[in-house]
Coordinates of C-alpha atoms in Angstrom, one line a residue:
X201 CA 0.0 0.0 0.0
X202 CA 2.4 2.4 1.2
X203 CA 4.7 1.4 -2.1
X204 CA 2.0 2.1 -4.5
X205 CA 0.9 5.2 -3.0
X206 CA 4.9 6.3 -2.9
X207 CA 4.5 5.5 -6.9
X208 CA 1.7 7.8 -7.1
X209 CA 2.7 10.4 -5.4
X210 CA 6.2 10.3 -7.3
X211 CA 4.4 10.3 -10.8
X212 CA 2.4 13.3 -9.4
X213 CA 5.4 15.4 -8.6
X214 CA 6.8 14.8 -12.3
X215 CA 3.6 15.5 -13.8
X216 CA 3.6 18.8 -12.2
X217 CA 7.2 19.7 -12.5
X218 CA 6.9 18.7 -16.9
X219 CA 4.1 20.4 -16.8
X220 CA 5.8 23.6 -14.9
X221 CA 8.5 23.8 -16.9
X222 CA 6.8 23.5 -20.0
X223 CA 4.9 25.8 -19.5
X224 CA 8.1 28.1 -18.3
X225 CA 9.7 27.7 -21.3
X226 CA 7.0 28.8 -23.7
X227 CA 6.8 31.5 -21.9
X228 CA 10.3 32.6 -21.8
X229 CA 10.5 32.0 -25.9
X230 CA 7.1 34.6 -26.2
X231 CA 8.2 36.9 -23.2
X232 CA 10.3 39.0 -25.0
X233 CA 7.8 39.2 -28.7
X234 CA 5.1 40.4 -26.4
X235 CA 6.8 43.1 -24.2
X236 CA 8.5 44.8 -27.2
X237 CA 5.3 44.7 -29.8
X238 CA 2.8 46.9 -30.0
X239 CA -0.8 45.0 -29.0
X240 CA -2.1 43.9 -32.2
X241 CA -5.5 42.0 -32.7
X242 CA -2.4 38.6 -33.1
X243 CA -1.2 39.9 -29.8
X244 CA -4.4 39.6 -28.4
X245 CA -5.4 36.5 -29.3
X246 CA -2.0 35.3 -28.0
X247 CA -2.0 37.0 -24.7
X248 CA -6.0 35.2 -24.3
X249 CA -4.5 32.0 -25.3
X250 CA -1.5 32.6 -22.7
X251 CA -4.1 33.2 -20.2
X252 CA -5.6 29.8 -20.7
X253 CA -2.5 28.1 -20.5
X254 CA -2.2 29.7 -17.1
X255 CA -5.5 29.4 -16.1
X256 CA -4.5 25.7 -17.7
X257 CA -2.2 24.8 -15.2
X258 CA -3.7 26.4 -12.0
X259 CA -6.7 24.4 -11.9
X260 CA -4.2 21.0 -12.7
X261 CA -2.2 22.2 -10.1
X262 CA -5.6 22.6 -7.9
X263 CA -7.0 19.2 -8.5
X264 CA -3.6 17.6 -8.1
X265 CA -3.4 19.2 -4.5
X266 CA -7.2 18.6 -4.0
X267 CA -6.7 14.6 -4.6
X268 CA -3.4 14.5 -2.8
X269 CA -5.0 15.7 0.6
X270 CA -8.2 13.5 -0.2
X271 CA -6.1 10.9 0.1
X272 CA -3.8 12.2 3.1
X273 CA -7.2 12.0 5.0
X274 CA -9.2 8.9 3.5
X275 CA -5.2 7.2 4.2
X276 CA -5.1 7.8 8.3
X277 CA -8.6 7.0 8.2
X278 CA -10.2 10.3 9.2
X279 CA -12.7 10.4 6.4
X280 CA -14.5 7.7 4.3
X281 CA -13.5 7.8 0.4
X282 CA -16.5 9.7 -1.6
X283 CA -19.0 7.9 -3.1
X284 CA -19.9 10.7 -5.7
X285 CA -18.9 14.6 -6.1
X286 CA -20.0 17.2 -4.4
X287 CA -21.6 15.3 -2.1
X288 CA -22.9 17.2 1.2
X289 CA -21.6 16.4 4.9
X290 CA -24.1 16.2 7.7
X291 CA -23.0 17.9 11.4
X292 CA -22.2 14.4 12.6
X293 CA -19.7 13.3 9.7
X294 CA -18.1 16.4 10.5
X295 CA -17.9 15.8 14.2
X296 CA -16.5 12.4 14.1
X297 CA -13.9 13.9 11.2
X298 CA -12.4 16.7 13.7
X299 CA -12.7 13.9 16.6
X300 CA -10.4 11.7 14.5
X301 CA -8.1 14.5 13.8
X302 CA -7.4 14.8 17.6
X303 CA -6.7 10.8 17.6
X304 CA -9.3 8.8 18.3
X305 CA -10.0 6.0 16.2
X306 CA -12.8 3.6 15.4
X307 CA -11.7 1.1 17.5
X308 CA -11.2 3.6 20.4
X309 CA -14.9 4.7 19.7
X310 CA -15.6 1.1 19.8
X311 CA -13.8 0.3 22.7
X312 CA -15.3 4.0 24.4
X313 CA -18.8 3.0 23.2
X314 CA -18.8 -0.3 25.1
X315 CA -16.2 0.1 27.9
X316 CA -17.1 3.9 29.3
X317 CA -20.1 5.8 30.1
X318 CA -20.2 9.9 31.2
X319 CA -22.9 11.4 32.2
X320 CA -23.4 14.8 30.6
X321 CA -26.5 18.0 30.8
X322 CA -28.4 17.0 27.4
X323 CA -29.5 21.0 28.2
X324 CA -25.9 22.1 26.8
X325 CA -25.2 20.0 23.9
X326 CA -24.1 20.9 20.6
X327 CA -27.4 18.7 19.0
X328 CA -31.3 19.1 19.8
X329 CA -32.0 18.4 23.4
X330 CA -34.8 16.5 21.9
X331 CA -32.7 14.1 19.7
X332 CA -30.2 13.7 22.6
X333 CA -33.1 12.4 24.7
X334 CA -33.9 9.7 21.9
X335 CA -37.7 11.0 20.9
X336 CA -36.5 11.3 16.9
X337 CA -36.1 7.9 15.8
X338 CA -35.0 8.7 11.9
X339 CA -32.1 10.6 13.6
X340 CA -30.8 7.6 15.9
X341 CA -30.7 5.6 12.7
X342 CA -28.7 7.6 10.7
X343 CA -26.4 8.0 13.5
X344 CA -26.1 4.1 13.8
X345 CA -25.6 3.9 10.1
X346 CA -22.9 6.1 9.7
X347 CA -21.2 4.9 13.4
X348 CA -22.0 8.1 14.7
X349 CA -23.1 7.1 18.7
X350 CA -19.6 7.6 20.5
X351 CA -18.4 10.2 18.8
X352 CA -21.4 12.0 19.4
X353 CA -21.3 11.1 23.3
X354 CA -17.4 11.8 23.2
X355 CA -18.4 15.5 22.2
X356 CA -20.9 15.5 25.0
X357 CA -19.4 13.9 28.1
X358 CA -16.1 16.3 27.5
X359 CA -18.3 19.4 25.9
X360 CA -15.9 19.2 23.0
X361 CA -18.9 21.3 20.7
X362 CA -21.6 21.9 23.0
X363 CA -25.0 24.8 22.4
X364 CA -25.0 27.4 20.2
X365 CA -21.6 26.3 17.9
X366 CA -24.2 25.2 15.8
X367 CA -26.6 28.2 14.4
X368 CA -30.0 26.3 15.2
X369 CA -29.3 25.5 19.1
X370 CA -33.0 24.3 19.0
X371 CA -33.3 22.3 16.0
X372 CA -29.4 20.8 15.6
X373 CA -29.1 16.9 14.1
X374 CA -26.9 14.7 13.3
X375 CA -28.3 14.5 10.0
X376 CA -28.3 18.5 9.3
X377 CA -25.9 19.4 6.6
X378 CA -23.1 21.7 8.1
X379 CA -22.3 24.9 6.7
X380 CA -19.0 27.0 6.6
X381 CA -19.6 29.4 9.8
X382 CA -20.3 26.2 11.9
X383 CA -17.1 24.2 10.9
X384 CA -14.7 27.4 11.6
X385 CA -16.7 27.7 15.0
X386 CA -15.4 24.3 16.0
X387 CA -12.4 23.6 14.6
X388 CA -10.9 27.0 16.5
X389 CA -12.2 25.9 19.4
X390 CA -10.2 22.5 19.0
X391 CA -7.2 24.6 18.1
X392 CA -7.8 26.8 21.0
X393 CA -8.2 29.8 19.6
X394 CA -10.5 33.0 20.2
X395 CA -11.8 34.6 17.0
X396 CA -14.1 37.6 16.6
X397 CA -17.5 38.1 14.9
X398 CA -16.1 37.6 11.7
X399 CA -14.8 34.2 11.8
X400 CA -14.7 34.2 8.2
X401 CA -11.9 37.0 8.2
X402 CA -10.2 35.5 11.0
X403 CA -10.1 32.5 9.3
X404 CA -8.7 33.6 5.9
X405 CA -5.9 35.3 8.5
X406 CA -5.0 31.8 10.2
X407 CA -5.1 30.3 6.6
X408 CA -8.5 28.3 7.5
X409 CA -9.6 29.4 4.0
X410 CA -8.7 31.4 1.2
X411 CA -10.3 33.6 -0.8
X412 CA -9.7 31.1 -4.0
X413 CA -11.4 28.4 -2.2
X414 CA -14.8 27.4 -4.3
X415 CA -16.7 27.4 -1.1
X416 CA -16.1 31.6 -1.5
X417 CA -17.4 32.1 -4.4
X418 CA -20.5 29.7 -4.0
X419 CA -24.0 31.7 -2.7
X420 CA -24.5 28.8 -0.9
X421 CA -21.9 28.0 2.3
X422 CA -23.0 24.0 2.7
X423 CA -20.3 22.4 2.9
X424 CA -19.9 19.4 0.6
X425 CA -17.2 16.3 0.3
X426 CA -14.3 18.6 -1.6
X427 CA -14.5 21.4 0.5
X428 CA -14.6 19.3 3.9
X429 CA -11.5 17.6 3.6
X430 CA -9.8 21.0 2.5
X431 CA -10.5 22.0 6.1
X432 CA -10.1 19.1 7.3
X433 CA -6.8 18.7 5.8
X434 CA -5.6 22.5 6.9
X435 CA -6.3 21.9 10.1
X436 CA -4.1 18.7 10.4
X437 CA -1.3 21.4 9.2
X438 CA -2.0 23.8 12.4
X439 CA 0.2 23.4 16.0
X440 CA -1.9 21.2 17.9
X441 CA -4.6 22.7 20.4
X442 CA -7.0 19.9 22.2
X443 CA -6.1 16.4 21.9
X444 CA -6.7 12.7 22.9
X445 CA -3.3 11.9 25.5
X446 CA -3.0 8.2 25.6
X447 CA -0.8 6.7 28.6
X448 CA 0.8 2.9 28.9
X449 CA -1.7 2.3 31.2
X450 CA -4.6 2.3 29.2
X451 CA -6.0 5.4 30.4
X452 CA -6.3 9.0 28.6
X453 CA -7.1 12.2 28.8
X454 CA -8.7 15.3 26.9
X455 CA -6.3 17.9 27.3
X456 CA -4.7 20.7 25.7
X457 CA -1.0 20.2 24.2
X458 CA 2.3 21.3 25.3
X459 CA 4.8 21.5 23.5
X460 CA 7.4 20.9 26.7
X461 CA 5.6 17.7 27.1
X462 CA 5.7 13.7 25.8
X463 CA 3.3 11.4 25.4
X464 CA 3.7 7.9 26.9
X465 CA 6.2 7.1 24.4
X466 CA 8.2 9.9 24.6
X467 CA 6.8 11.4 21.1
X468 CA 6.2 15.5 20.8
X469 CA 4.4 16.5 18.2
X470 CA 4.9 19.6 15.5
X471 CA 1.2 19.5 14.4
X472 CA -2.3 17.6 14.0
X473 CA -0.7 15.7 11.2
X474 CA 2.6 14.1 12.7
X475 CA 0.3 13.0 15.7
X476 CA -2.0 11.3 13.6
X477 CA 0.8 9.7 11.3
X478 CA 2.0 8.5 15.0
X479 CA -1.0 7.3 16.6
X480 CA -1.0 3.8 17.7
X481 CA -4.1 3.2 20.5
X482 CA -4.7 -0.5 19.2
X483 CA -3.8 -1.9 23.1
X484 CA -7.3 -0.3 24.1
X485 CA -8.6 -2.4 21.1
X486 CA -6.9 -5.0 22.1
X487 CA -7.3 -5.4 25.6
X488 CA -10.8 -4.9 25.3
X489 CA -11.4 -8.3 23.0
X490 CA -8.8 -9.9 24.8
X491 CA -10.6 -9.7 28.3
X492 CA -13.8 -10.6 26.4
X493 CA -12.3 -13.8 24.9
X494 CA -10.6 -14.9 28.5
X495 CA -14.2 -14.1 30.2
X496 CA -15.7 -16.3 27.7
X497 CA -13.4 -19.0 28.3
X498 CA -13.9 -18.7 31.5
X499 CA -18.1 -19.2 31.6

């Protein structure tokens, strides 16, 4: 696996320095032609036809760098490959995406879902006190579909997102698509960080988002598949905020990093990335299936 996808990310590199630098030369061979003639109606159809080339090799350049952190995420298991483009993410695909981002696992979720309970105030939670009290049935299966039901109590227990990071405290679901404003709300509050009113500039200063980014110049800020994992994917770049610690002892903690610190292994980390590349919390897994099989043996 990890062969192949050094393969592919070695042809990608050639494709876009041949690319590059063929462009770069036609350039350099027409430079001089344009700046010293005057502009002509040849000129002008050249300096269009220019622009193409550019405009050419941006949006290569774009979807090259789109796939590559598709598959940076879809890799260390954070999100699910897409089925289809464009399609929209729900509130509780995002929430179990960010969750993964600050280590936890599916078979910690597993292993959290039928090991740990926490009680938590269903009156301060991010989703409808309504659906957290089980009354919408339709909602509770989705979540079960998509393996929703411990990350949605992990955000609860440790008030990870809780009321009013999502616009429509009242009426929040699982199932709800998730729009820009809501995803910036969280993810700077897992990086620890205070922004102002306007999250979208503050965003756009932590480099968040860009200006270039299609969700900008779409009417419409619902987030779908492509533009989550570019979020996703900047935020694995950022100095870590709150985390998942894991400790030889099987126990861990919710806490906020420092830098001066180690984990149980000794590892420090530069950013959400290296700690995910580094993440290894199979001994919950483990242990948990282990004393199962033993107490079966044991009946």
């Amino acid at each position: 696996m990890r062969k192949s996808a050094g393969i592919i990310t070695i042809f990608i590199c050639m494709l876009i320095f041949v690319t590059t630098n063929v462009f770069a030369e036609k350039w350099e061979n027409k430079k001089s032609d344009i700046l010293n003639s005057n502009v002509t109606n040849g000129n002008k159809v050249y300096l269009e036809n220019v622009k193409k080339s550019i405009g050419g090799a941006i949006e290569l350049c774009e979807r090259i760098s789109q796939a590559m952190m598709e598959k940076t995420l879809v890799d260390y298991g954070i999100v699910e490959e897409k089925s289809s483009y464009g399609d929209k993410i729900s509130k509780g695909e995002f929430v179990k995406a960010v969750l993964k981002v600050m280590g936890i696992t599916d078979e910690f979720a597993e292993y959290w879902g039928k090991c740990v309970t926490m009680e938590y105030d269903s009156s301060i939670t991010a989703f409808s006190e309504i659906y957290i009290k089980g009354v919408t049935e339709y909602v509770t299966e989705y979540e079960e579909e998509k393996g929703l039901t411990p990350y949605i109590s992990l955000i609860n227990s440790y008030e990870i997102i809780s009321r009013g990071d999502f616009k429509d405290a009242e009426n929040s679901y699982p199932n709800d698509d998730i729009v820009l404003e809501e995803c910036l709300t969280v993810i700077n509050k897992c990086l620890n960080k205070e922004v102002s009113e306007d999250i979208i500039s503050e965003a756009e200063k932590d480099g968040l988002i860009k200006n270039t980014d299609k969700i900008m110049t779409k009417e419409s800020k619902t987030l779908n598949y492509e533009d989550f994992c570019v979020l996703l994917y900047r935020m694995l770049e950022k100095e870590m905020g709150y985390y998942f610690r894991y400790y030889g002892d099987y126990t861990w903690d919710y806490c906020l990093y420092d830098k001066t610190e180690t984990d149980w292994e000794g590892d420090r980390y530069m950013d959400y990335l290296n700690f995910v590349k580094n993440q290894d919390i199979t001994f919950l897994y483990n242990r948990y299936y282990i004393l199962g099989f033993f107490k079966e043996l044991l009946k």
